[in-house]
XYZ file of C-alpha atoms in Angstrom:
225
model
C 6.634 6.050 2.138
C 2.910 6.150 3.326
C 1.092 8.962 5.500
C -0.583 6.244 7.172
C -4.223 6.701 8.266
C -7.215 4.598 7.628
C -7.816 5.674 4.389
C -4.003 4.581 3.288
C -3.870 2.034 0.489
C -1.739 -1.066 0.608
C -0.267 -0.399 -2.746
C 2.204 2.518 -2.646
C 1.362 5.502 -5.094
C -2.327 4.189 -5.428
C -3.412 7.278 -3.543
C -2.379 10.723 -2.263
C -1.477 9.083 0.839
C 1.846 7.473 -0.385
C 4.792 7.747 -2.474
C 7.744 5.749 -3.746
C 9.538 4.062 -6.718
C 8.805 0.837 -8.465
C 11.336 -1.941 -9.968
C 10.473 -0.308 -13.433
C 12.217 2.806 -12.679
C 9.142 4.625 -12.252
C 8.480 7.370 -9.420
C 4.674 6.886 -8.496
C 2.134 9.189 -6.799
C -1.686 8.944 -6.732
C -1.861 6.195 -9.701
C 0.716 8.448 -11.882
C 4.182 7.296 -13.152
C 6.830 9.189 -14.146
C 10.116 7.251 -15.559
C 13.242 8.470 -13.714
C 15.414 5.631 -13.465
C 16.968 2.489 -14.929
C 15.143 -1.013 -13.804
C 16.239 -2.993 -11.418
C 15.762 -6.454 -10.330
C 17.155 -9.215 -8.323
C 20.383 -8.878 -5.724
C 19.896 -5.063 -6.023
C 20.460 -3.010 -3.049
C 17.888 -0.437 -2.953
C 17.856 2.752 -0.806
C 15.354 5.515 -0.635
C 16.384 8.871 0.468
C 13.771 11.538 2.081
C 15.089 15.053 2.369
C 13.130 16.877 4.823
C 15.039 19.720 4.847
C 13.441 23.555 5.144
C 15.861 24.730 2.761
C 18.617 23.553 0.078
C 18.720 22.685 -3.700
C 17.343 19.144 -2.470
C 14.895 19.977 0.047
C 11.436 18.502 0.104
C 12.352 15.526 -2.250
C 12.811 12.116 -2.404
C 15.573 10.083 -4.417
C 16.360 6.396 -5.390
C 19.697 4.688 -5.040
C 20.893 1.501 -5.871
C 23.866 -0.527 -4.822
C 24.879 2.636 -3.383
C 24.755 4.939 -6.546
C 22.245 7.670 -7.331
C 19.701 6.010 -9.931
C 17.130 8.709 -10.032
C 17.482 12.514 -9.961
C 15.394 14.251 -6.669
C 11.811 13.906 -7.044
C 9.831 17.033 -5.800
C 7.793 15.837 -2.370
C 4.109 16.247 -3.284
C 2.284 19.228 -1.316
C -0.163 16.734 -0.248
C 2.547 15.136 2.091
C 4.601 17.772 3.043
C 4.180 18.545 6.765
C 2.953 14.908 7.430
C 4.515 12.269 9.407
C 5.855 9.790 6.557
C 6.492 6.124 7.143
C 8.668 3.756 5.501
C 6.671 1.051 3.678
C 6.962 -1.587 0.811
C 4.406 -3.261 -1.446
C 6.041 -6.548 -3.393
C 4.970 -9.820 -5.060
C 6.856 -12.850 -6.191
C 9.699 -12.053 -4.634
C 11.731 -12.162 -1.127
C 12.611 -8.532 0.512
C 15.159 -8.172 3.155
C 15.012 -4.618 4.776
C 17.281 -2.587 6.725
C 16.729 0.669 8.725
C 19.776 0.846 10.162
C 22.066 2.061 11.900
C 24.842 0.858 9.090
C 23.586 1.077 5.464
C 24.643 -2.153 3.342
C 25.398 -0.139 0.501
C 27.179 3.127 1.688
C 26.226 6.485 -0.214
C 28.784 8.808 -1.092
C 27.457 11.270 1.737
C 26.695 10.722 5.487
C 22.590 10.733 6.458
C 20.696 9.512 9.315
C 18.934 6.201 8.738
C 15.386 5.779 10.082
C 17.074 4.063 13.239
C 19.345 6.887 13.850
C 16.244 9.732 13.512
C 16.383 11.945 16.553
C 13.003 11.690 18.591
C 12.613 15.323 17.753
C 12.351 14.404 13.900
C 10.110 11.159 14.519
C 6.881 10.230 15.375
C 6.603 7.215 17.367
C 2.948 5.324 16.857
C 2.149 3.047 19.687
C 1.157 -0.599 19.316
C -2.424 -1.319 19.326
C -3.592 -2.305 22.507
C -4.087 -6.083 22.873
C -7.318 -5.602 24.685
C -8.539 -3.496 21.934
C -12.391 -4.078 20.566
C -13.065 -4.431 16.827
C -16.099 -4.827 14.982
C -17.216 -6.908 11.952
C -20.329 -5.824 10.234
C -22.483 -7.975 8.264
C -24.612 -5.800 6.060
C -27.955 -7.267 4.759
C -28.975 -5.997 1.524
C -31.742 -6.610 -1.177
C -30.126 -8.609 -4.140
C -29.292 -6.308 -7.140
C -30.809 -3.019 -4.986
C -27.578 -0.864 -4.872
C -25.428 -3.087 -2.213
C -21.988 -1.819 -3.201
C -23.209 1.631 -3.740
C -24.316 1.726 0.033
C -20.791 -0.116 0.963
C -19.123 2.788 -0.751
C -20.939 5.553 1.108
C -20.176 3.497 4.156
C -16.559 3.131 3.795
C -16.350 6.897 3.014
C -17.596 7.883 6.276
C -15.941 5.150 8.046
C -12.688 4.666 6.368
C -11.082 2.430 9.247
C -13.040 -0.497 8.182
C -11.281 -3.119 5.761
C -13.532 -4.358 3.154
C -13.682 -8.309 2.768
C -15.449 -9.355 -0.236
C -15.333 -10.740 -3.565
C -14.843 -7.112 -5.066
C -12.259 -6.041 -2.894
C -10.328 -9.426 -3.997
C -10.974 -8.399 -7.453
C -9.488 -5.036 -6.871
C -6.597 -6.474 -5.146
C -5.960 -8.574 -7.908
C -6.159 -5.775 -10.485
C -3.860 -3.633 -8.418
C -1.303 -6.803 -8.052
C -0.858 -6.892 -11.998
C -3.059 -9.939 -12.720
C -5.256 -9.922 -15.972
C -8.499 -11.157 -16.364
C -9.824 -12.515 -19.646
C -13.033 -10.245 -19.743
C -11.468 -7.408 -18.359
C -11.930 -6.253 -14.622
C -15.335 -4.223 -15.496
C -17.223 -7.247 -16.818
C -19.450 -8.572 -14.088
C -22.168 -10.898 -14.332
C -23.898 -9.863 -11.097
C -23.812 -6.516 -9.204
C -23.798 -7.765 -5.805
C -21.668 -11.057 -6.238
C -18.456 -10.614 -8.815
C -17.431 -13.705 -10.112
C -13.391 -14.370 -10.179
C -12.813 -15.900 -14.003
C -9.468 -15.681 -13.910
C -8.485 -18.979 -15.079
C -6.107 -19.055 -12.085
C -7.467 -22.205 -9.619
C -6.639 -20.634 -6.355
C -8.685 -17.496 -7.321
C -11.134 -19.100 -9.344
C -12.329 -21.869 -6.465
C -12.338 -18.790 -3.768
C -9.220 -20.697 -1.887
C -7.998 -17.084 -1.513
C -11.059 -15.997 0.086
C -10.463 -18.685 2.782
C -7.041 -17.719 3.513
C -8.282 -14.467 4.269
C -11.043 -15.607 6.335
C -8.524 -17.580 8.253
C -5.770 -14.291 8.544
C -8.406 -11.677 9.313
C -8.840 -12.653 12.727
C -5.098 -12.323 13.692
C -5.316 -8.740 12.555
C -6.526 -5.741 14.758
C -8.836 -4.309 12.527
C -12.503 -3.428 11.988
C -13.962 -5.574 8.965
C -17.229 -5.104 6.811
């Protein structure tokens, strides 16, 4: 689950704005992993239970179920996420995922609880879809070589978290969070302004991924820098 907002990461558990479980059996939050269940893989029906009851033995917890059976003990919901609207979210790679928000569970649990589709209006926050007529901005910074371009960019993004960075640095960060390895490590840079890929992976090293991002960016209704 993720709290949403412009500062939320696309990778669950990367910041204090999201929480979840990974396929290795870890509970993840704010870059911290805690082993709490067995691994799961292909052809597994995974359910995540968010208990927001004000009282009770499992109140304000999140739990993992696989194929209808409890796979983890209830994990306490961090204080930074309590009292906030939490949206269902998934991060995945190299797999095909089928999701189900209800009203019927594909793998029934041993007890009754509401699915996302069955949530009462008083218990949910409905976010309206962005207007198709909304105007968005693209900022192209012009900086002097080796004069702190990314330092300025970090300050800009801190003040304007609704902007999405499109750069070689951002691609490197996405690759690192996706679990890719780089022979020289991710800290190695020959340029402070234009870090090279150097993965030994053709579609990354020849900047094919950059061209793909350039093509799909206009489809998303976002502000870019």
